[in-house]
Coordinates of C-alpha atoms and ligand atoms in Angstrom, one line a residue:
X343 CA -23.0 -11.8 11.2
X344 CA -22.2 -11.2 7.5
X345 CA -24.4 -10.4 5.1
X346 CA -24.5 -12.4 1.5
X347 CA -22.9 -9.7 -0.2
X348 CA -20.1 -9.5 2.1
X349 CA -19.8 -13.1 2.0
X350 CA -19.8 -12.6 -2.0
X351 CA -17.3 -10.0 -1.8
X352 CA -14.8 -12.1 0.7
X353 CA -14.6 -15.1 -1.0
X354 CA -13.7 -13.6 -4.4
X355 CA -10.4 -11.8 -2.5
X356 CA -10.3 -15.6 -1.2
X357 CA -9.8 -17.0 -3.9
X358 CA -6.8 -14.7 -4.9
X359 CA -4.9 -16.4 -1.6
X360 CA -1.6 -18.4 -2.6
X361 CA -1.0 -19.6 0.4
X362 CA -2.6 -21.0 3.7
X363 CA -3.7 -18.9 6.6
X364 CA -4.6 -19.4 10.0
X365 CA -7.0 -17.4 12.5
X366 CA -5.8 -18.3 15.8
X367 CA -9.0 -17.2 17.8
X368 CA -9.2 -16.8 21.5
X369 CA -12.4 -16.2 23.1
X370 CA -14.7 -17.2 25.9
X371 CA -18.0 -17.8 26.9
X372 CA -19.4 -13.9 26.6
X373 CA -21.3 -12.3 24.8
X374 CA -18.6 -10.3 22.7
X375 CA -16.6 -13.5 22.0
X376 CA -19.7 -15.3 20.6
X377 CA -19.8 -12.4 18.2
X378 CA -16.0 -13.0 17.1
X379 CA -16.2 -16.2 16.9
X380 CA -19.5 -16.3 14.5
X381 CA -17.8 -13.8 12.6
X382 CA -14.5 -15.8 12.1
X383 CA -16.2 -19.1 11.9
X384 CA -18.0 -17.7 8.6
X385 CA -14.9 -16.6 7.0
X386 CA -13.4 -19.8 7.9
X387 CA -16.2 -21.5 5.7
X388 CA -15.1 -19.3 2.9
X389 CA -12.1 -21.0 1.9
X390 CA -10.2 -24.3 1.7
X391 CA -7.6 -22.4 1.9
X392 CA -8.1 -20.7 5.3
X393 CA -7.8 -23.1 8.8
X394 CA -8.9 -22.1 12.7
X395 CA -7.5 -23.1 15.5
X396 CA -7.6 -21.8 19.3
X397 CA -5.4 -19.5 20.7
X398 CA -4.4 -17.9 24.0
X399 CA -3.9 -14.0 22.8
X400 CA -3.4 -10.9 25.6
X401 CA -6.8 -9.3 24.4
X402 CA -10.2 -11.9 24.6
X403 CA -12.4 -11.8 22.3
X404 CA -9.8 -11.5 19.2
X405 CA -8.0 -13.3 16.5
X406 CA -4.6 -13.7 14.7
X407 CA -4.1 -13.9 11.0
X408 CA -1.1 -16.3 10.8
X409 CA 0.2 -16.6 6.7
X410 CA 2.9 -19.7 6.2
X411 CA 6.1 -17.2 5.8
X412 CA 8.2 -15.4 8.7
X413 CA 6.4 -12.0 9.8
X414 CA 4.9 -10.6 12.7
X415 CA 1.9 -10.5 14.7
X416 CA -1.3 -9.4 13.4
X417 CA -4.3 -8.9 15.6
X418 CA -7.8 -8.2 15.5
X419 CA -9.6 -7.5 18.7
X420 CA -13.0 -7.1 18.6
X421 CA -15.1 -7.2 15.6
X422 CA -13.1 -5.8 12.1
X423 CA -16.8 -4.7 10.5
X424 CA -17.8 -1.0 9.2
X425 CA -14.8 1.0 8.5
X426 CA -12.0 -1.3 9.4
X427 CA -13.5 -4.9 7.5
X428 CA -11.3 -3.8 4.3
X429 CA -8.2 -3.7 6.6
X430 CA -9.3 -7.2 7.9
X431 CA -9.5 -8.2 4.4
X432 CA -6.4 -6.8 3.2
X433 CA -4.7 -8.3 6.2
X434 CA -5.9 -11.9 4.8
X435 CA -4.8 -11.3 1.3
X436 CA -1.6 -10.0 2.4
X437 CA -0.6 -13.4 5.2
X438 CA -2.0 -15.2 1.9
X439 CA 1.3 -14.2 -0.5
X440 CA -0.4 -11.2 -2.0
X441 CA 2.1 -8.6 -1.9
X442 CA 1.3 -4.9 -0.1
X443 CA 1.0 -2.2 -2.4
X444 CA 3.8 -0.1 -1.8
X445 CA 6.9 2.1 -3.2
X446 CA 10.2 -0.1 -3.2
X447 CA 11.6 3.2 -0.6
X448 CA 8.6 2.6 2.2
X449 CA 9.6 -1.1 1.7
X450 CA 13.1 -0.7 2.4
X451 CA 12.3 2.0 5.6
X452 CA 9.9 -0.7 7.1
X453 CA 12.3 -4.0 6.6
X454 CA 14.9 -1.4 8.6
X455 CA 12.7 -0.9 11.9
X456 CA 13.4 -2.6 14.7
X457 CA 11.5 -4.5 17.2
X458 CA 8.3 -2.8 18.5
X459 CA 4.6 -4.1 19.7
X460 CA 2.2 -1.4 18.4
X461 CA -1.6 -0.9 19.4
X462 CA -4.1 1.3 17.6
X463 CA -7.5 1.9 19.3
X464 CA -10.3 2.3 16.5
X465 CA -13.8 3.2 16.1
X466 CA -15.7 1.6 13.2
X467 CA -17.1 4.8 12.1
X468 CA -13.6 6.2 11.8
X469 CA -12.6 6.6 8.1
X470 CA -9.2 7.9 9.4
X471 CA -8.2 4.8 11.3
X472 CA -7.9 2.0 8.3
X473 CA -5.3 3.9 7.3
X474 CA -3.6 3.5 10.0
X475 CA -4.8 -0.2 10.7
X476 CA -3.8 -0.9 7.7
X477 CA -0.1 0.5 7.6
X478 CA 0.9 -1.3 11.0
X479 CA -0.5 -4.0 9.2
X480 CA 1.8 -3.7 6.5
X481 CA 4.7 -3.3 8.3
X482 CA 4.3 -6.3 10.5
X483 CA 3.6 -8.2 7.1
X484 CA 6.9 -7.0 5.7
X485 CA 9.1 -7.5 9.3
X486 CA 9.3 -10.0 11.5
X487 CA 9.9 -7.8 14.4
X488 CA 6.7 -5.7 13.9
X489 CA 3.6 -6.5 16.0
X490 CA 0.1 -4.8 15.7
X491 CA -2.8 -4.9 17.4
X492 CA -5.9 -3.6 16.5
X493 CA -8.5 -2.8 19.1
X494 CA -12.2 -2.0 18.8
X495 CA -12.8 0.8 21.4
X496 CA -16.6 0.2 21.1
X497 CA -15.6 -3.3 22.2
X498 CA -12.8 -2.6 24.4
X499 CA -14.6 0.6 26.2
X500 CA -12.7 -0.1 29.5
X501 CA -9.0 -0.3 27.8
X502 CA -10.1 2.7 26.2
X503 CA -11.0 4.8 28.9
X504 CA -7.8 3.6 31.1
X505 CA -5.4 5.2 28.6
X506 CA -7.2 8.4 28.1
X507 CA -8.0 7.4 25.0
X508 CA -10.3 10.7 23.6
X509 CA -9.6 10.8 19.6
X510 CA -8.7 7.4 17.4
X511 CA -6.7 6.2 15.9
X512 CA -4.9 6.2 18.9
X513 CA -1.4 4.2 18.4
X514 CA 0.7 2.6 21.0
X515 CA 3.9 1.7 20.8
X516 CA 5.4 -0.5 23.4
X517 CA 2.9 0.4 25.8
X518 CA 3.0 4.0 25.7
X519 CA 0.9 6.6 23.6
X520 CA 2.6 7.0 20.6
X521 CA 0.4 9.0 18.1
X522 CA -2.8 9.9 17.4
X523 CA -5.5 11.0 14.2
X524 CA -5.1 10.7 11.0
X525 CA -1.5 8.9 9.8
X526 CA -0.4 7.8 6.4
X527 CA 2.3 4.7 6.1
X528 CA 5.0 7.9 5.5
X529 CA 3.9 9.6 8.2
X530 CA 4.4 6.8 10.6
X531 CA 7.3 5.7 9.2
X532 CA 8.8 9.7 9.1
X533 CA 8.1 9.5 13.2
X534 CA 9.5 6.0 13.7
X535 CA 12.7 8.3 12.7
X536 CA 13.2 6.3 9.2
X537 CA 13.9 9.0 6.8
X538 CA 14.2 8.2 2.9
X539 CA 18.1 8.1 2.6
X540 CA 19.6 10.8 0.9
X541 CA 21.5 8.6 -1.4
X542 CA 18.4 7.9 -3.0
X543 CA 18.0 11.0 -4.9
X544 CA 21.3 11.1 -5.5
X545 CA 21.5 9.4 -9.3
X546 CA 18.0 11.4 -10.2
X547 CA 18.1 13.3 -13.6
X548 CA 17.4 16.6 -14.7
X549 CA 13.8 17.2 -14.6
X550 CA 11.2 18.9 -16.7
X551 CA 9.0 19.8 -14.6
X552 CA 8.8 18.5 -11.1
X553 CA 5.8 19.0 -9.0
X554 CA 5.7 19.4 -5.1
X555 CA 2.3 18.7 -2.9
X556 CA 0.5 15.1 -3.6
X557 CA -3.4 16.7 -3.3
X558 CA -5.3 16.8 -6.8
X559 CA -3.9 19.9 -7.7
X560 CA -0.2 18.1 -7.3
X561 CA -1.3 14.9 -8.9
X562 CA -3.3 16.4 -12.1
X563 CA -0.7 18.6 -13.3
X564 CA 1.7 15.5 -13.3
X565 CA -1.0 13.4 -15.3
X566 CA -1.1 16.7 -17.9
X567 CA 3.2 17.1 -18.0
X568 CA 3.1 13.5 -18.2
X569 CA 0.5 13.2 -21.0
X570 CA 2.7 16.1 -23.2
X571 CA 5.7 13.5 -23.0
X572 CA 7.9 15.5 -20.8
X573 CA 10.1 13.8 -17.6
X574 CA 8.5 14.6 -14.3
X575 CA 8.8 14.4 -11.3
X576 CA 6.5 14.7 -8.1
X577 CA 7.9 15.0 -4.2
X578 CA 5.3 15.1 -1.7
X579 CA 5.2 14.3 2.1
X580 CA 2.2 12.3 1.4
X581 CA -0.3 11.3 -1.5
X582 CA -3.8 12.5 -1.3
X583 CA -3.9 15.3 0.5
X584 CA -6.9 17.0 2.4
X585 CA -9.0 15.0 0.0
X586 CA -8.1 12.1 1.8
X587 CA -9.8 14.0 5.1
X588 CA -13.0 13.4 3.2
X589 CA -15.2 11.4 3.9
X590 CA -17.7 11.7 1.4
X591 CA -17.6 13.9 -1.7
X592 CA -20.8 14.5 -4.4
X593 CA -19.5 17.6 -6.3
X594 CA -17.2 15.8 -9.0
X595 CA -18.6 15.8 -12.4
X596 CA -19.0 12.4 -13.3
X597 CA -19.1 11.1 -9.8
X598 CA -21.9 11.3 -7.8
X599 CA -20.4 10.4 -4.7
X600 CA -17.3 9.5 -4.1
X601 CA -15.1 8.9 -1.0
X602 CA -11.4 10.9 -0.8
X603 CA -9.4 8.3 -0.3
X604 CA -10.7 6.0 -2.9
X605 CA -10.8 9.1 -5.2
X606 CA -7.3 9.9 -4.6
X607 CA -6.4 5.8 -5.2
X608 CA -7.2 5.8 -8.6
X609 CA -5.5 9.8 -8.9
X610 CA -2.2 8.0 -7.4
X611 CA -2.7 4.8 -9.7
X612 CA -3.3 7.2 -13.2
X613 CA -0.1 9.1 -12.1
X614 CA 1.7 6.2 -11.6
X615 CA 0.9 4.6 -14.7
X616 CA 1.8 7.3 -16.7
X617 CA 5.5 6.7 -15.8
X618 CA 5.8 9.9 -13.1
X619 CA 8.4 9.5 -10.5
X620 CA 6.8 9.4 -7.6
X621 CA 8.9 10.7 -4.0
X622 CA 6.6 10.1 -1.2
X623 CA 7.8 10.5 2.3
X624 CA 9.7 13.5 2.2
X625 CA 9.3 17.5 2.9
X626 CA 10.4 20.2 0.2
X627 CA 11.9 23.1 2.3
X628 CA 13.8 25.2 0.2
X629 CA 13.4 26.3 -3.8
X630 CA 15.6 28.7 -6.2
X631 CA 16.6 29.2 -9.4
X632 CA 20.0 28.6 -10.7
X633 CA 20.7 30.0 -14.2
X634 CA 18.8 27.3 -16.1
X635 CA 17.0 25.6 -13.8
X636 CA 15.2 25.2 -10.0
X637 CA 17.1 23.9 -7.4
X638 CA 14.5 21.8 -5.3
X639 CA 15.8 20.7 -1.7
X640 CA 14.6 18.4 0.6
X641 CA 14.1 17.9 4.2
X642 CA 16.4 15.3 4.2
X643 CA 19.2 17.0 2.9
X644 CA 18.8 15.5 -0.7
X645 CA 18.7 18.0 -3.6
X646 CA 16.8 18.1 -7.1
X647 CA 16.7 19.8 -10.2
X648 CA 14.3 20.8 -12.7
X649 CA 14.0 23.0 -15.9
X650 CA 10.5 24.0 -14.3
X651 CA 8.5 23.5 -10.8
X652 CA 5.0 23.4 -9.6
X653 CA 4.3 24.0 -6.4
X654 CA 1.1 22.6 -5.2
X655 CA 1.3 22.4 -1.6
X656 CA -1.8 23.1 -0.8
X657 CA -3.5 24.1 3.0
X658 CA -3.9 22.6 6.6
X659 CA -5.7 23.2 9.3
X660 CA -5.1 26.2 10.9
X661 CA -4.3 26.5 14.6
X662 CA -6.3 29.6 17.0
X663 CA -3.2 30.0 19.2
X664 CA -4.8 29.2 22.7
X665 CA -3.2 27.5 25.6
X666 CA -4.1 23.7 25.6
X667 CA -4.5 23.2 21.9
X668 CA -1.6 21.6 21.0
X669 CA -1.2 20.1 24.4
X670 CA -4.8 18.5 24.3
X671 CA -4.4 17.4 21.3
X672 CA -6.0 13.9 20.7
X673 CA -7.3 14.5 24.7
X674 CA -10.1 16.3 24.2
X675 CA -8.7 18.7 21.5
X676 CA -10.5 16.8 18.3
X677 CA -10.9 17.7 14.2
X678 CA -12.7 15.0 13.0
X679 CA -16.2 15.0 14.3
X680 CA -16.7 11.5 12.2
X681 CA -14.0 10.1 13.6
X682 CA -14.0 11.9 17.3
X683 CA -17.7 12.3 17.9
X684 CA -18.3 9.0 18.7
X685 CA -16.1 9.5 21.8
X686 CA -18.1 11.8 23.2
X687 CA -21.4 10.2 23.5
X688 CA -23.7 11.4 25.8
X689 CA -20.9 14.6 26.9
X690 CA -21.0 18.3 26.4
X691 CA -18.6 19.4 23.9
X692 CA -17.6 22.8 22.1
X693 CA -17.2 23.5 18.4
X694 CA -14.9 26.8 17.9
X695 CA -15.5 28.0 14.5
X696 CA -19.2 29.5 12.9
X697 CA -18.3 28.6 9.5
X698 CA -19.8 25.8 6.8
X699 CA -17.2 23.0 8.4
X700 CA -17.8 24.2 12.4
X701 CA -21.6 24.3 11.7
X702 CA -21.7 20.8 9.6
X703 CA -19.3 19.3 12.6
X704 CA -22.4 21.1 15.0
X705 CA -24.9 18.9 13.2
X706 CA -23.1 16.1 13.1
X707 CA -22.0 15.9 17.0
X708 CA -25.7 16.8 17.7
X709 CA -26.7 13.4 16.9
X710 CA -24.4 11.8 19.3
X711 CA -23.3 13.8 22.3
X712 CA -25.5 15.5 25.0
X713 CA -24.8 19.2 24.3
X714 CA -22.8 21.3 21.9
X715 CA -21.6 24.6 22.5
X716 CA -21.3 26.6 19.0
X717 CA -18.5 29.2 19.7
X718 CA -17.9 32.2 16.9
X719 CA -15.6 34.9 17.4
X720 CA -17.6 37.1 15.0
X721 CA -21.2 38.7 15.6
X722 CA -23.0 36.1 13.0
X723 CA -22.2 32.9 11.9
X724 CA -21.0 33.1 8.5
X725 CA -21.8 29.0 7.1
X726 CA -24.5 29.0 4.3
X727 CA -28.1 29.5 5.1
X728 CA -28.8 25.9 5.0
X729 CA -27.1 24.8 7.4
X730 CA -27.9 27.6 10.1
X731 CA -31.5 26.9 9.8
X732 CA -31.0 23.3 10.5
X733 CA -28.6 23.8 13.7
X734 CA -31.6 26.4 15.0
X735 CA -33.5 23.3 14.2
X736 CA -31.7 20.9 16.9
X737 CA -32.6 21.2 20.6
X738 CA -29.5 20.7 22.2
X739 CA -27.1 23.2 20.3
X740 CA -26.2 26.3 21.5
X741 CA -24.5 29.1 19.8
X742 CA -22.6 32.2 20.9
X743 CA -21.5 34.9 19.2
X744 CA -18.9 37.5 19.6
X745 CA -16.8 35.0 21.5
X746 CA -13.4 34.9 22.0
X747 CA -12.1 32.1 23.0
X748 CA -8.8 32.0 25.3
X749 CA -8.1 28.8 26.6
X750 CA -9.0 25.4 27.0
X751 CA -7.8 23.3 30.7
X752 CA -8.3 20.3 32.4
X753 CA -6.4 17.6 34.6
X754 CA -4.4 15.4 31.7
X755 CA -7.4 16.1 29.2
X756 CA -10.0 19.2 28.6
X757 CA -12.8 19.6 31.3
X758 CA -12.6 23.5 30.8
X759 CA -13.1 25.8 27.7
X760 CA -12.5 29.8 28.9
X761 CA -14.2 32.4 26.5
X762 CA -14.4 36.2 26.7
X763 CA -17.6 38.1 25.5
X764 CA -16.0 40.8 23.0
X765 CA -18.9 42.8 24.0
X766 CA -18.8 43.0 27.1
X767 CA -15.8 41.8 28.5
X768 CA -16.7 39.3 30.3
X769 CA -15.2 36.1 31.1
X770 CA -17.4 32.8 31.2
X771 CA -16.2 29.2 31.6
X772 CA -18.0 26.1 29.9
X773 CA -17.4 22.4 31.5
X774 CA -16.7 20.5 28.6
X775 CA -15.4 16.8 27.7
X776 CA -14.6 17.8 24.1
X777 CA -13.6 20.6 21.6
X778 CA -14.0 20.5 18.0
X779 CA -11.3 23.3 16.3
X780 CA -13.1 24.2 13.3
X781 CA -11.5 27.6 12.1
X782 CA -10.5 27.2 8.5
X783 CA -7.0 26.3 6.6
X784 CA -4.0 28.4 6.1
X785 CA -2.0 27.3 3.1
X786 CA 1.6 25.3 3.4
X787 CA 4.2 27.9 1.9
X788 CA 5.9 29.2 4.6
X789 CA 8.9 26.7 3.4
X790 CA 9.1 29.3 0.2
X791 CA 10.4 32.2 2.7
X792 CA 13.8 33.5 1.0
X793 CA 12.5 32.0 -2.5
X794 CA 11.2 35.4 -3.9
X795 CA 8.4 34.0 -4.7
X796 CA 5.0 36.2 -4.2
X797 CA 2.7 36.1 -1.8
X798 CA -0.3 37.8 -0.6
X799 CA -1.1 38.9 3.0
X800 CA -2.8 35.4 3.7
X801 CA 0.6 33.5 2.5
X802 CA -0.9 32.0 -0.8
X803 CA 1.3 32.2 -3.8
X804 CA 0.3 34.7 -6.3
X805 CA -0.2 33.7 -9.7
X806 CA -1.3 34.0 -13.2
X807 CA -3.6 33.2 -16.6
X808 CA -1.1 30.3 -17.1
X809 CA -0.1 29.4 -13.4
X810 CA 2.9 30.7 -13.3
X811 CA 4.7 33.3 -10.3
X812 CA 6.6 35.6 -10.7
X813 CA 10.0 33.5 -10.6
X814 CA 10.5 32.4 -13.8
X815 CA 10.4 29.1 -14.3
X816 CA 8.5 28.4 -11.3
X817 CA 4.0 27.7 -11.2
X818 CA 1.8 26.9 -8.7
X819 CA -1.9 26.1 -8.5
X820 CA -4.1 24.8 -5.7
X821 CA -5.1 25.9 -2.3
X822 CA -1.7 27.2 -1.9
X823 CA -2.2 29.8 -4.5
X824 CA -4.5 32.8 -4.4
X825 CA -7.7 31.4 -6.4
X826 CA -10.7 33.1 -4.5
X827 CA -12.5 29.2 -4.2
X828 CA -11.0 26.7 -2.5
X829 CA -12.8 23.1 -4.3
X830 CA -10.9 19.7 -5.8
X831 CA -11.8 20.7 -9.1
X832 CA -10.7 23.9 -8.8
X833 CA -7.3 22.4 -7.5
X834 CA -7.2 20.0 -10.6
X835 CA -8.1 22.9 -13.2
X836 CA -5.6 25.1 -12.0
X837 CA -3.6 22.2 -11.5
X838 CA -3.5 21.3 -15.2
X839 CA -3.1 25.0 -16.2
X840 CA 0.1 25.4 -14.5
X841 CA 1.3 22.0 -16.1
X842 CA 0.1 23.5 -19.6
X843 CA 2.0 26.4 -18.5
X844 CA 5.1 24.9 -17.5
X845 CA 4.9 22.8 -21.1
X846 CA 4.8 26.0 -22.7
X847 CA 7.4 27.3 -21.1
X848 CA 9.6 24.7 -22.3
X849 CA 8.3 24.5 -25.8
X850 CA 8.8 28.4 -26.2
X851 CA 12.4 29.0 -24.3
X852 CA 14.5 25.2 -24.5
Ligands
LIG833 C1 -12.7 18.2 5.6 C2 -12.6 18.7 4.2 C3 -13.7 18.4 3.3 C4 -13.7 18.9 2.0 N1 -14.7 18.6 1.2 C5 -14.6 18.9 -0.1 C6 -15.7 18.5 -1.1 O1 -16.6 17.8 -0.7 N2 -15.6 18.9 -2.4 C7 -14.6 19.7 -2.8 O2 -14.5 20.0 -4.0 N3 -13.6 20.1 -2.0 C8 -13.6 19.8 -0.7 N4 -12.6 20.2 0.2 C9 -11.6 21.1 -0.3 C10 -10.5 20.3 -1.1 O3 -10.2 19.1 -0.5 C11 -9.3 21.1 -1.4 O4 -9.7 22.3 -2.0 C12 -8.2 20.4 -2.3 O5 -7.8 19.2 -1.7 C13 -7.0 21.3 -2.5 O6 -6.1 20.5 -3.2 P1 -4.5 20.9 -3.3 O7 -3.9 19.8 -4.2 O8 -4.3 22.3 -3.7 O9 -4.0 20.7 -1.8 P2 -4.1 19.6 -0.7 O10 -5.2 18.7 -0.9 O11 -4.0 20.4 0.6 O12 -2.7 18.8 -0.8 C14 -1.5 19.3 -0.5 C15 -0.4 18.2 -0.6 O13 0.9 18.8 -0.5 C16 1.7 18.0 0.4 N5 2.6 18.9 1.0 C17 2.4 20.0 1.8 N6 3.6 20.7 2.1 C18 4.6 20.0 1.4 C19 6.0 20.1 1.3 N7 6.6 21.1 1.9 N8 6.7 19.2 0.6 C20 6.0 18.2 0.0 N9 4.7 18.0 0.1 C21 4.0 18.9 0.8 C22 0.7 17.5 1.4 O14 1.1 16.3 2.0 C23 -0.5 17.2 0.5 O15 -0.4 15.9 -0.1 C24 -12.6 19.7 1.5 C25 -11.5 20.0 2.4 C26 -11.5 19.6 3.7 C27 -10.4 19.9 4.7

């Protein structure tokens, strides 16, 4: 079941356990709960330190990490491998006294919750569902009243299909569908309704330059304002960004390949070493300058100050406006084509959007559904050579052109996508089980409205040599900002400038 090197790998976090731990294993006489049980058998024979005993658990074939202190349930159904056996592990360091990695405020908002029994339904070629996995995990480790389930769709196919599951992760709380795609710890704990108190910005100092956004533009303008000795700050809803949306990257100097979330790890650990205090958790919605200094406020009523900002809020996914986008969402209405395509094996699904990331999602879904439908509003596809020749290359794409699509139906989930020919004016309807939204990013400013800050007609932030807008005191840099390319080191360059330009800002006028 597991391979030397994995072996290698799991018995060196072993032997970082303090304490005992004990899989309670339930499983039967099938062929799914001989794999389990080989697989937990083997880690069993990894450590003195780790016992097995039988249990009777709701889902069969799966297992319960037990540690020897009060907290709450944690288990694995199905087989933890591919892109969920580093939550497995982290869940057996964790019931083993190793302590989660985690801001003191997300600590205190989880040991608040109260009782709940989660679920999160995962595919082990999802790279968005670990993090999720991995939170629920967390917050069962640090409260006693948390539960969490995780369940192997491939595994549990039946479960799956019962709940309408169409996109993972797809979280259950209590029974009922509670959220779906990608979630970060904050996020999940800003819709569990456990905002960071207000009080706890209360006693913050005067800044000297605080940043807002947590992507690499964010964090490498805090490393530079952090390396020139001045106090700052950084408030973001979330750490990592759209980088964390990738799976893999291989245009970093330095790095041949890389993968966003491990990337933006060691961006979070640098920044964090360097003594920058670091807000996660929490939306800026409002900035203005006072005489001699920016007035930052928060979604959560709390307000900060600053002798300089920099905003680095970066871009998201933009929406087309049809009926059944939003309300398909995570039923048919999908992003992630790593993540999501699996779901739609042997189906016919649509990608909307003839750009790079609509073509390589074309590609991608190629491989494992029955048919795609390529749907661009313009009369040519606009992604790079490349990767034109190579959809023309696959027999079961089709592309259209000059389509505009207008709705998307269906009975509880999409069966129907509705497009207009712009040519002719016809209306045409495509059966399909699936549709991948693939239509660019628009950047996150609209919270600057009423901050006098300049934009340009497509909302990004205008700015200069050094970063800085045209309120003084106030930079930005990043996909929120009007650079013509839209790249991570792009972010972090003009990241760094606007740091340097805050810095000098300072030097020159305080
Ligand atoms: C699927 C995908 C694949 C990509 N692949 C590559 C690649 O291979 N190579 C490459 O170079 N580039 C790639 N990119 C582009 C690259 O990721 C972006 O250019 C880069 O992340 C932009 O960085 P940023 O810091 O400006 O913003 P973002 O990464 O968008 O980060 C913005 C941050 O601000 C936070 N935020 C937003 N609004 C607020 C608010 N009001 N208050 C507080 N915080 C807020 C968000 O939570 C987020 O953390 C890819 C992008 C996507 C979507």
């Amino acid at each position: 079941m597991l391979d030397q090197n994995l072996k290698n790998q799991l018995a060196q976090y072993f032997d970082l356990l303090k304490t005992e731990v004990t899989i309670g294993l339930s499983a039967h006489n099938d062929e799914n709960s001989k794999k389990v049980k080989e697989f937990v058998e083997e880690v069993v024979g990894l450590s003195d330190k780790i016992s097995l005993i039988e249990k009777d658990l709701p889902l069969t074939p799966s297992f319960e990490i037990k540690g020897s202190f009060d907290h709450g349930r944690i288990i694995f159904a199905g087989l933890p491998l591919g892109h969920e056996f580093a939550s497995f592990a982290l869940a057996m360091l964790q019931a083993g006294g190793i302590e989660p990695k985690i801001d003191d405020t997300d600590k205190k908002r989880i040991e608040s919750l109260g009782q709940a029994d989660f679920e999160t339904i995962v595919s082990l070629s999802c790279h968005n569902c670990p993090d999720v996995v991995q939170a629920l995990n967390i917050m069962a480790i640090l409260n006693p009243s948390i539960n969490h389930t995780m369940i192997e769709g491939g595994m549990f196919q039946d479960l799956a299909e019962s709940r309408d599951v169409l996109a993972v992760p797809a979280i259950f709380k209590d029974g009922e569908f509670f959220e779906g795609g990608k979630q970060s710890l904050s996020s999940l704990l800003d819709k569990l309704g456990t905002k960071i108190d207000k009080g706890e910005f209360d006693n913050k100092e005067l800044f000297d330059t605080l940043i807002i956004g947590g992507g690499p533009a964010a964090a490498t303008a805090a490393i530079y304002a952090a390396r020139k000795g001045i106090k700052t700050g950084l408030v973001a809803s979330e750490f990592g960004g759209q980088v964390n949306e990738t799976l893999s990257i291989e245009n970093i100097p330095g790095f041949k390949y890389t993968e966003g979330p491990n990337f933006m790890a060691q961006m979070k650990e640098q920044v964090s070493s360097l003594g920058v205090d670091l807000m996660t958790g929490v939306l800026a919605d409002g900035i203005k300058t006072l005489d001699d200094k920016v007035e930052l406020s928060l979604d959560n009523g709390a307000k900060l100050f600053a002798k300089t900002a920099i905003i680095a809020t970066g871009a998201r996914w933009r929406l087309i406006g049809i009926p059944g986008e939003t309300e398909f969402r995570n039923k048919g209405v999908a992003y992630c084509t790593h993540c999501d395509g699996p779901l739609f094996k042997g189906k016919n699904v649509a990608v909307i959007g003839g750009g790079n990331s609509g073509i390589e999602s074309a590609i991608d879904l190629a491989g494992i559904v029955k048919h795609v439908t390529v749907l661009e509003f313009l009369p040519e596809l606009k992604a790079d050579e490349i990767l034109q020749k190579k959809l023309k290359s696959l027999s079961n794409v089709t592309v259209i052109t000059n389509a505009q699509t207008t709705g998307l139906y269906g009975e509880g989930r999409v069966e129907r996508l509705e497009y207009t020919d712009r040519l002719s004016g016809e209306e045409h309807k495509l059966d399909i089980a699936g549709c991948f939204i693939q239509v660019g990013l628009i950047p996150s400013t609209e919270w600057l409205e009423g901050s006098g800050i300049e934009k340009n007609k497509m909302g990004e932030i205008i700015t200069t040599k050094d970063g800085s807008t045209n309120v003084e005191r106030i930079y930005a840099a990043g996909d929120a900002t009007d650079t013509k390319f839209n790249q991570i080191v792009i972010a972090a360059g003009t990241g760094a400038t606007a740091a340097l330009g805050a810095y000098n800002y300072l030097m020159v006028n305080e």
